[in-house]
PDB file of C-alpha atoms in Angstrom:
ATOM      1  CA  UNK U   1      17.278  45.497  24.379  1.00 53.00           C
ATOM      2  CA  UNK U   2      20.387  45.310  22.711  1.00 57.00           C
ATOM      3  CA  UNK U   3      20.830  47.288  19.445  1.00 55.00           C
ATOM      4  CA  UNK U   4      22.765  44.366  17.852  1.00 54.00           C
ATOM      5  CA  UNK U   5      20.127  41.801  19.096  1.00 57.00           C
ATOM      6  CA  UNK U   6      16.878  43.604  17.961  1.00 53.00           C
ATOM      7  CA  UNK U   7      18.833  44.179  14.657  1.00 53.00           C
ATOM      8  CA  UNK U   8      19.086  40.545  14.049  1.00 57.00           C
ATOM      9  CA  UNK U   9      15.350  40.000  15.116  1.00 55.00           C
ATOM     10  CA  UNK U  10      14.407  42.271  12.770  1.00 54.00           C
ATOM     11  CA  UNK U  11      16.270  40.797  10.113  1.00 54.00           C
ATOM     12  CA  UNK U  12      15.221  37.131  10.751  1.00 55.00           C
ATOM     13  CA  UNK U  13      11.462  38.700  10.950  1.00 51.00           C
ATOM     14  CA  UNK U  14      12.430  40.475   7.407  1.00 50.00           C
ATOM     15  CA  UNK U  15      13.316  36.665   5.893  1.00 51.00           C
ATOM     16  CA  UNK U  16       9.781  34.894   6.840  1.00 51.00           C
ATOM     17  CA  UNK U  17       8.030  37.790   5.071  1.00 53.00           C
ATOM     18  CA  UNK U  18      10.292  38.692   1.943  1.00 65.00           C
ATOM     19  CA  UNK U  19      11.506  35.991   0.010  1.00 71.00           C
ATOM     20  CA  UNK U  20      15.456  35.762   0.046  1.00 88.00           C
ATOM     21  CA  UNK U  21      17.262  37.445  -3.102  1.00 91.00           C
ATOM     22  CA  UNK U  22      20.359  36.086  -4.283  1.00 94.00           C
ATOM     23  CA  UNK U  23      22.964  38.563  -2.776  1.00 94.00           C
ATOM     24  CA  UNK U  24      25.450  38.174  -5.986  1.00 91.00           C
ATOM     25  CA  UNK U  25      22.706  39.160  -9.009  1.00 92.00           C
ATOM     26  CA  UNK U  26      19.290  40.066  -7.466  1.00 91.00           C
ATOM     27  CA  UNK U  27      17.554  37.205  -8.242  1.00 93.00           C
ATOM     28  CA  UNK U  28      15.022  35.081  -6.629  1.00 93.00           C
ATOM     29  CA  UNK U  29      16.737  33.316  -3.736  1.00 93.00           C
ATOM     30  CA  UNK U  30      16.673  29.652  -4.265  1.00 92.00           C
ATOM     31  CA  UNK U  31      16.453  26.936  -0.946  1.00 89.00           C
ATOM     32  CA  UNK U  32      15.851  29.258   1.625  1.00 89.00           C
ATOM     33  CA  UNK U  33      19.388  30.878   0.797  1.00 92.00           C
ATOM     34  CA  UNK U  34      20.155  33.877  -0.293  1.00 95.00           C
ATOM     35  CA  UNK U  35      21.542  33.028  -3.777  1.00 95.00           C
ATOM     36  CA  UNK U  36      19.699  32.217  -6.921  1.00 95.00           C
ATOM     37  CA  UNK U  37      19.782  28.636  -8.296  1.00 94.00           C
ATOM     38  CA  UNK U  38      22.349  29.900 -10.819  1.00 94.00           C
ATOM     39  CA  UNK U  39      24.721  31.819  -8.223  1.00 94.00           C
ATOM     40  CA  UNK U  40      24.518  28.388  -6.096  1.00 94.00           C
ATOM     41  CA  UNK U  41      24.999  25.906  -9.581  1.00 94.00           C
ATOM     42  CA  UNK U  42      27.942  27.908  -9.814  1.00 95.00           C
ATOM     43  CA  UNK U  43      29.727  27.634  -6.157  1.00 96.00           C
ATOM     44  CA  UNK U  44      33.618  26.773  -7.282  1.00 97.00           C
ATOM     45  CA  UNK U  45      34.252  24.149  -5.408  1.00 97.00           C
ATOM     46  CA  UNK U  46      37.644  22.981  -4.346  1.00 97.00           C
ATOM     47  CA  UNK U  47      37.570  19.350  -5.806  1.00 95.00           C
ATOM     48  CA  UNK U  48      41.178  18.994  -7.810  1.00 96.00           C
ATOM     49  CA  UNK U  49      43.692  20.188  -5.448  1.00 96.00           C
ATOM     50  CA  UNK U  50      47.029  19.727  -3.400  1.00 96.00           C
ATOM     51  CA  UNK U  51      46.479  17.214  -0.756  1.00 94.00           C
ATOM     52  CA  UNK U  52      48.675  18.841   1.777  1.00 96.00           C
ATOM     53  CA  UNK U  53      47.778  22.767   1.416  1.00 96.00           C
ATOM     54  CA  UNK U  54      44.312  22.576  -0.462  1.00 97.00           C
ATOM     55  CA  UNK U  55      45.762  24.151  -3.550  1.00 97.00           C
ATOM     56  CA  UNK U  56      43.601  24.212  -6.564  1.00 96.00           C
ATOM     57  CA  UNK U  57      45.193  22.276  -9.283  1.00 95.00           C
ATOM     58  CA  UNK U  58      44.080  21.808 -12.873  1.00 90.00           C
ATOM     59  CA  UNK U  59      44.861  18.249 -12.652  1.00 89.00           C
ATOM     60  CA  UNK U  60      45.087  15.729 -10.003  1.00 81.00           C
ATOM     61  CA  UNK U  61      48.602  15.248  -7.961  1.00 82.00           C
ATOM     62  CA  UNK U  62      49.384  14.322  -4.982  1.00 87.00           C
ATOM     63  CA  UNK U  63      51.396  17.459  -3.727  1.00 94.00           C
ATOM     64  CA  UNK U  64      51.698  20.668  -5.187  1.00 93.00           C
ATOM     65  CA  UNK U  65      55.397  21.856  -5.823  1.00 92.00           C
ATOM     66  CA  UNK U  66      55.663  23.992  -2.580  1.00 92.00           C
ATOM     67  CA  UNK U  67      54.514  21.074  -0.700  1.00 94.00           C
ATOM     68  CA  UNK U  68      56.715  18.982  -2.484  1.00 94.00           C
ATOM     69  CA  UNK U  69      59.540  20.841  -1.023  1.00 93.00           C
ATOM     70  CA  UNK U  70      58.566  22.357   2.086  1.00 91.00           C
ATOM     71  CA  UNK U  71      56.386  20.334   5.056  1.00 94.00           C
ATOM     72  CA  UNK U  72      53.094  21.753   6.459  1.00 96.00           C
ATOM     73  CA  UNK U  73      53.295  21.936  10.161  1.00 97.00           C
ATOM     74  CA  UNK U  74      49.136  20.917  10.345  1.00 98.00           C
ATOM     75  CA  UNK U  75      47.653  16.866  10.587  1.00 98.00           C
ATOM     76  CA  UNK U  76      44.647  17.137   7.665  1.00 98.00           C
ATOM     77  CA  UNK U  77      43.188  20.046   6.066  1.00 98.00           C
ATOM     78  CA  UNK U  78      39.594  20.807   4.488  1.00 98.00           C
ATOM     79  CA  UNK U  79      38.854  23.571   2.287  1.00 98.00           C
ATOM     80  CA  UNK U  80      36.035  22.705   0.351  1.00 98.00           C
ATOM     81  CA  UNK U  81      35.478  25.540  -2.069  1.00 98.00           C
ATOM     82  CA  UNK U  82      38.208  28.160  -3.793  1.00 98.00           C
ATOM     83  CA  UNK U  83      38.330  32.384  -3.703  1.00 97.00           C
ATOM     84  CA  UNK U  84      36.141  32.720  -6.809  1.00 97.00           C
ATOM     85  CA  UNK U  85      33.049  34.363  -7.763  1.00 95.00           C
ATOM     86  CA  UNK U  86      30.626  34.247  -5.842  1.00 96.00           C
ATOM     87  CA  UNK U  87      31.990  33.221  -3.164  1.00 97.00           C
ATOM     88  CA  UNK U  88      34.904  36.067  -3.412  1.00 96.00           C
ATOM     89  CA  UNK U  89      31.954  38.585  -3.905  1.00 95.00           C
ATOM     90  CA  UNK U  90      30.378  37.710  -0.714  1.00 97.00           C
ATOM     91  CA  UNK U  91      33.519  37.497   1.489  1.00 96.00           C
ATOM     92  CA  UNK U  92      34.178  40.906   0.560  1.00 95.00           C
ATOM     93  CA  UNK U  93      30.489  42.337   1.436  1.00 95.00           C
ATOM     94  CA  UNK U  94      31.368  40.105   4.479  1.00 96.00           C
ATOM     95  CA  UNK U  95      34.643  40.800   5.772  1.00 92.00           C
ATOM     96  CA  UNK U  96      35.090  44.324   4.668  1.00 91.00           C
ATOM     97  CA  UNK U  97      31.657  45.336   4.556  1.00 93.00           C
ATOM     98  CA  UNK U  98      30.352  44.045   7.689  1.00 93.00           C
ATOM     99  CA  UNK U  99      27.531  42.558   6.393  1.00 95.00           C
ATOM    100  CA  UNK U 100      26.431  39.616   8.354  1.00 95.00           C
ATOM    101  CA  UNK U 101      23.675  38.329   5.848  1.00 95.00           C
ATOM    102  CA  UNK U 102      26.696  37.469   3.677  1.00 96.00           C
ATOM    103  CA  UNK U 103      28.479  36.049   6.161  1.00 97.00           C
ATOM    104  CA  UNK U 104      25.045  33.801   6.704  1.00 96.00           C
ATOM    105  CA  UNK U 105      25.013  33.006   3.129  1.00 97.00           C
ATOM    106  CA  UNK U 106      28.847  31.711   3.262  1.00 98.00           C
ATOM    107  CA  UNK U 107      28.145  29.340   6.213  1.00 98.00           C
ATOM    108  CA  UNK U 108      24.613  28.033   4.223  1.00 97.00           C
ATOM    109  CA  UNK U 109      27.126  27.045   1.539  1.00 97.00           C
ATOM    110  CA  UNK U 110      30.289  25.667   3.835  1.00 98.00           C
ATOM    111  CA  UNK U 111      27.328  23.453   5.167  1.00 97.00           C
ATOM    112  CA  UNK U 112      26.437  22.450   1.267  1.00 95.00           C
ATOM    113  CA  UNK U 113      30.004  20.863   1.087  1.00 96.00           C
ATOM    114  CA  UNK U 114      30.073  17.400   3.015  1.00 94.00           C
ATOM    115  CA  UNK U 115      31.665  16.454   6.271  1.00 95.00           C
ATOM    116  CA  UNK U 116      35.442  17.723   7.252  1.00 96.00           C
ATOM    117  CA  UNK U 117      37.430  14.269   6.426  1.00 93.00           C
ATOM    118  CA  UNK U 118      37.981  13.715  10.558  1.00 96.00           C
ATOM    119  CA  UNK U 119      35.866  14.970  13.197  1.00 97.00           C
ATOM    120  CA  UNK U 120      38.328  17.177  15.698  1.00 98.00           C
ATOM    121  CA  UNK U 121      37.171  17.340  19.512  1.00 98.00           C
ATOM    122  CA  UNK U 122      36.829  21.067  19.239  1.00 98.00           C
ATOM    123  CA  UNK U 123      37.280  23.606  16.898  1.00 98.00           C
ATOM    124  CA  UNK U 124      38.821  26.738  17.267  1.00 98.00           C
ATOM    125  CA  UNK U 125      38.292  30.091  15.042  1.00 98.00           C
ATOM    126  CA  UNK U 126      41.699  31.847  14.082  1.00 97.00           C
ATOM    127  CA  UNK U 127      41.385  34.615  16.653  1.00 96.00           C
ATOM    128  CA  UNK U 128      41.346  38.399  15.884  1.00 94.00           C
ATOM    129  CA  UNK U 129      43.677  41.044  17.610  1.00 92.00           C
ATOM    130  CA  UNK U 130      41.824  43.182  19.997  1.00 91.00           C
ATOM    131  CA  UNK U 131      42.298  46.541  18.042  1.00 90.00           C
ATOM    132  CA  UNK U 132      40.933  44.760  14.883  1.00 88.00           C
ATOM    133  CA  UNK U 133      38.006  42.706  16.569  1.00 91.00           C
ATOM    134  CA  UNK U 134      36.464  46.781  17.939  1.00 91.00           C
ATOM    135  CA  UNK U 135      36.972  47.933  14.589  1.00 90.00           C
ATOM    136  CA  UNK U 136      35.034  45.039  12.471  1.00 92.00           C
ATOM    137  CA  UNK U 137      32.360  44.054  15.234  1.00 93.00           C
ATOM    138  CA  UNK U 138      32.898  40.260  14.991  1.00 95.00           C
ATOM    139  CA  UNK U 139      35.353  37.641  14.364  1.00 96.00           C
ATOM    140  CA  UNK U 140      34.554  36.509  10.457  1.00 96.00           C
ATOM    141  CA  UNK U 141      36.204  32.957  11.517  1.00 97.00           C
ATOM    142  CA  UNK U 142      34.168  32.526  14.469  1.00 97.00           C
ATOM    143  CA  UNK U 143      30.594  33.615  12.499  1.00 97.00           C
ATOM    144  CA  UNK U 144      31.684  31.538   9.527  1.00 97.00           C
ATOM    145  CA  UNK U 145      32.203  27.810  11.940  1.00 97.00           C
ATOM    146  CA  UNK U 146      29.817  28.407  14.102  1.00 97.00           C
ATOM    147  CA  UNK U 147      26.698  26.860  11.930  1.00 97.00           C
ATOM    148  CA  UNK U 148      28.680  24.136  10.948  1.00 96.00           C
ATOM    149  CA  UNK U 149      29.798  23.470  15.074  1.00 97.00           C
ATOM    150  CA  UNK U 150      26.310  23.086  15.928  1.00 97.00           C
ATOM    151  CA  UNK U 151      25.097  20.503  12.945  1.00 96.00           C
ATOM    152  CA  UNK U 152      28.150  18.332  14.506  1.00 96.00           C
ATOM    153  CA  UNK U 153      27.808  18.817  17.962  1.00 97.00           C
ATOM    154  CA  UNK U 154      31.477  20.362  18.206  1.00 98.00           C
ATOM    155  CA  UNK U 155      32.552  23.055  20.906  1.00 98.00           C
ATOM    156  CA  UNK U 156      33.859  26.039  19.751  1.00 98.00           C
ATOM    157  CA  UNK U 157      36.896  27.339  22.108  1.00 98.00           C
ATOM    158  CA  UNK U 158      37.429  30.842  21.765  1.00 96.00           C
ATOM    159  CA  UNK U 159      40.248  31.224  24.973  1.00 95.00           C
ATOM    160  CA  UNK U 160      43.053  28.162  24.204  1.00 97.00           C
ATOM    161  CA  UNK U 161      44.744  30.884  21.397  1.00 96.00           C
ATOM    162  CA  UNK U 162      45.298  34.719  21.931  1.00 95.00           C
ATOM    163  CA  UNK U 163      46.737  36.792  18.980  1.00 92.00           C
ATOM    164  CA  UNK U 164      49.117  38.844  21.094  1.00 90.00           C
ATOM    165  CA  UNK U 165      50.025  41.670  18.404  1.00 83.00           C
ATOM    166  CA  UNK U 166      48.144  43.235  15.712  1.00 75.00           C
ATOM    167  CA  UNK U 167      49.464  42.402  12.332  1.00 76.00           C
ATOM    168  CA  UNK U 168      49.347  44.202   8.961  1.00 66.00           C
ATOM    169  CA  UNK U 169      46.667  42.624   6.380  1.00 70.00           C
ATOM    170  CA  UNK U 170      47.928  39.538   5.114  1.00 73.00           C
ATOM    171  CA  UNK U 171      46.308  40.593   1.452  1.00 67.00           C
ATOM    172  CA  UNK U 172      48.802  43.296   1.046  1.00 67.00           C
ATOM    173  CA  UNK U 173      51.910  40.789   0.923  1.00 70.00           C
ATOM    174  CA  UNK U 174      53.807  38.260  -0.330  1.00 69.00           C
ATOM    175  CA  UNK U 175      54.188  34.883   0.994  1.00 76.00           C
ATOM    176  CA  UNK U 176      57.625  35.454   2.669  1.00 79.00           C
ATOM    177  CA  UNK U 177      56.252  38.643   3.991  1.00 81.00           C
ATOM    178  CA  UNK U 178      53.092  36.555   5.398  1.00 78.00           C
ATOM    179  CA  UNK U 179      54.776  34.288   7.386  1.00 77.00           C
ATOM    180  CA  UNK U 180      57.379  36.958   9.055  1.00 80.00           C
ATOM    181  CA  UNK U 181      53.938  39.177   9.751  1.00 77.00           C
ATOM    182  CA  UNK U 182      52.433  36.498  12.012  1.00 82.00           C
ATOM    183  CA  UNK U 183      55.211  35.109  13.179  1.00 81.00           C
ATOM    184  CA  UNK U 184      54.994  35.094  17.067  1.00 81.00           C
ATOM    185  CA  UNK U 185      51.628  36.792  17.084  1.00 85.00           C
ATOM    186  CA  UNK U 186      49.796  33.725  17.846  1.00 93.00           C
ATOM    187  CA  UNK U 187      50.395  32.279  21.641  1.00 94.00           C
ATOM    188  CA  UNK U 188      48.520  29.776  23.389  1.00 95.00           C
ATOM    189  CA  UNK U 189      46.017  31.197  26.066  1.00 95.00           C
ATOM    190  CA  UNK U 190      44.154  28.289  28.247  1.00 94.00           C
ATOM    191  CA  UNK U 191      45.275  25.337  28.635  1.00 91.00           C
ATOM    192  CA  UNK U 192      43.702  22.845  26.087  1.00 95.00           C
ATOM    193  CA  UNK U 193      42.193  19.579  27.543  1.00 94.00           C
ATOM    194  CA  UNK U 194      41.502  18.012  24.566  1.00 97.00           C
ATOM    195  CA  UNK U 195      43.823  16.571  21.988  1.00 97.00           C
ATOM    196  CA  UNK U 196      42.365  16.751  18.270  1.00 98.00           C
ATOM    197  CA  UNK U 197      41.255  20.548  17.270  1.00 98.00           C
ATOM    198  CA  UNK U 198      40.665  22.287  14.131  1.00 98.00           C
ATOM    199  CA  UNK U 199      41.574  25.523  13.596  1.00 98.00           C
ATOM    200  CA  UNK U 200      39.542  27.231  11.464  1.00 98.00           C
ATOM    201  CA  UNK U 201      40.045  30.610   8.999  1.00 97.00           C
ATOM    202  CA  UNK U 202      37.286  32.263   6.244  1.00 97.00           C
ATOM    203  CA  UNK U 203      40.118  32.097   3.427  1.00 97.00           C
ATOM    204  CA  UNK U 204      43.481  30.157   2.954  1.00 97.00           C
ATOM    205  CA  UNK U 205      46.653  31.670   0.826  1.00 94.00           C
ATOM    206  CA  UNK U 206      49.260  30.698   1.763  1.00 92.00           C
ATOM    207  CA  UNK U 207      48.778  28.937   5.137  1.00 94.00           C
ATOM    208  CA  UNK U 208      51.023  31.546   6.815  1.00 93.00           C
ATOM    209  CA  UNK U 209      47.991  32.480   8.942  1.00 94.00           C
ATOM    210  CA  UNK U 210      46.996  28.672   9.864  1.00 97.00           C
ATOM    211  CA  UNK U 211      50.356  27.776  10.031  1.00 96.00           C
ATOM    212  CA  UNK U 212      51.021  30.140  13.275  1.00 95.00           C
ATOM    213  CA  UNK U 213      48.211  29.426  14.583  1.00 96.00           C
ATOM    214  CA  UNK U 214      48.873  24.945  14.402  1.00 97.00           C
ATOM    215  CA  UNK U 215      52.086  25.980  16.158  1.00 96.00           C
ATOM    216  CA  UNK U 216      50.515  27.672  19.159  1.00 96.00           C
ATOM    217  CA  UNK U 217      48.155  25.239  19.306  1.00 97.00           C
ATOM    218  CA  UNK U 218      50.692  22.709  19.881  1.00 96.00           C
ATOM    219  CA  UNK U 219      52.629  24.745  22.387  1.00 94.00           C
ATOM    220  CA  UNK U 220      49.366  24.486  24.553  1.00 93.00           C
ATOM    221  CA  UNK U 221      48.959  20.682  24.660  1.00 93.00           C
ATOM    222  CA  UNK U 222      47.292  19.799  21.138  1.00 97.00           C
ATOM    223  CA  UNK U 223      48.113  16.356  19.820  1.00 97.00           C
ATOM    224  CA  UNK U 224      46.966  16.588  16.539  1.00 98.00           C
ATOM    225  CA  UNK U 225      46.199  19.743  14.556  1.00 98.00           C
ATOM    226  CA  UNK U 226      43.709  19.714  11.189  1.00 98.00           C
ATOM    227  CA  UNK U 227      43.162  23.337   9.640  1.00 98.00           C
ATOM    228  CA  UNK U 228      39.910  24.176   7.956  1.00 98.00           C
ATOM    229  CA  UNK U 229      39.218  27.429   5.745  1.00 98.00           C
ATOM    230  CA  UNK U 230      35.992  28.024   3.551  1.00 98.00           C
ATOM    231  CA  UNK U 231      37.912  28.868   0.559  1.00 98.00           C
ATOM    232  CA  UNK U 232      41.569  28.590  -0.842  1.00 98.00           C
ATOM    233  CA  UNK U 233      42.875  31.130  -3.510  1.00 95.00           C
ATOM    234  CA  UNK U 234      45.355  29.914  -6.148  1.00 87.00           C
ATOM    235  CA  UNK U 235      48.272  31.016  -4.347  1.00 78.00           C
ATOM    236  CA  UNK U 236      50.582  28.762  -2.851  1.00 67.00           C
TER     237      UNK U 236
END
């Protein structure tokens, strides 16, 4: 068998006889989830933001200054919850420290949040280059959506977009130096037959990423383009 496979046996075994602990402080796991009642009180969601890029805002406005001035190439957008603790805790025991369980934990909250405001005919996770994909293990987009593709009944399509270049990480920049890092890395690989997708990422910045991605999309046949992300940070 498998390594990976019996590892995730073991570790579903592990859950019916432990109780879960919250991952953030150590307590009692409340729900069947993996955070205490406290950590999961305390999930910052995303509910006063920028209509057009997700933004958190401290009050409610229609558009945020940079969308004010600049237009988003994407149809709708849905970020339900923003970059801070816990959920910035567990994306980084997630993303950077391969740790799965977290990764679970994240998607038992995304599904907390409601419905996506349209349903898309498919959803597709933003893709990783090869070279970074053999170095992490997984895709943390793909893991992330994939709970929340089989509550709705949604294909996943992991072929329609190819990231044709590595990239330097997108943390370590600006947003002018985001968008030239990705720009052209994204190109469409099988044709789409479908017309309404969501693309979806673990954590929006500055849409550089998503933005890219919508573009490609579009180049392969997409009609209309939503983005999705499990959190937003306050940078626009």
């Amino acid at each position: 068998m498998d390594a990976s496979i019996l590892k995730r046996i073991m570790a579903a075994a592990g859950r019916f006889v432990l109780p879960p602990r919250c991952m953030v402080c150590g307590d009692e796991g409340h729900q069947g989830i993996e955070l205490c009642k406290g950590c999961l009180a305390s999930l910052p969601h995303n509910d006063v933001h920028c209509g057009r890029c997700a933004l958190p805002m401290v009050r409610a406005v229609a558009l945020c200054g940079g969308c004010q001035q600049h237009s988003r190439p994407w149809d709708d957008i849905w970020v339900p919850l923003r970059y801070a603790i816990p959920v910035d805790r567990l994306e980084s025991r997630f993303k950077f420290g391969g740790s799965l369980a977290a990764g679970r934990t994240l998607s038992q909250c995304w599904l907390r949040c409601g419905d996506p405001p349209a349903m898309p005919q498919a959803i597709v996770p933003v893709p990783l280059h090869v070279s970074r994909l053999r170095s992490r293990g997984f895709n943390q987009a793909l893991e992330l959506v994939r709970p929340l593709a089989r509550r709705h009944g949604i294909p996943m399509l992991t072929d329609v977009l190819r990231r044709q270049r590595a990239t330097d990480a997108q943390s370590d920049l600006d947003a002018t130096a985001r968008a030239r890092n990705v720009h052209g890395a994204f190109v469409p690989g099988n044709r789409l037959t479908v017309e309404h997708v969501a693309v979806v990422d673990d954590v929006m910045t500055t849409g550089a990423t998503l933005s890219a991605c919508v573009e490609a999309l579009r180049a392969s046949g997409a009609k209309r383009v939503d983005v999705w992300a499990l959190a937003r940070t306050g940078l626009g």
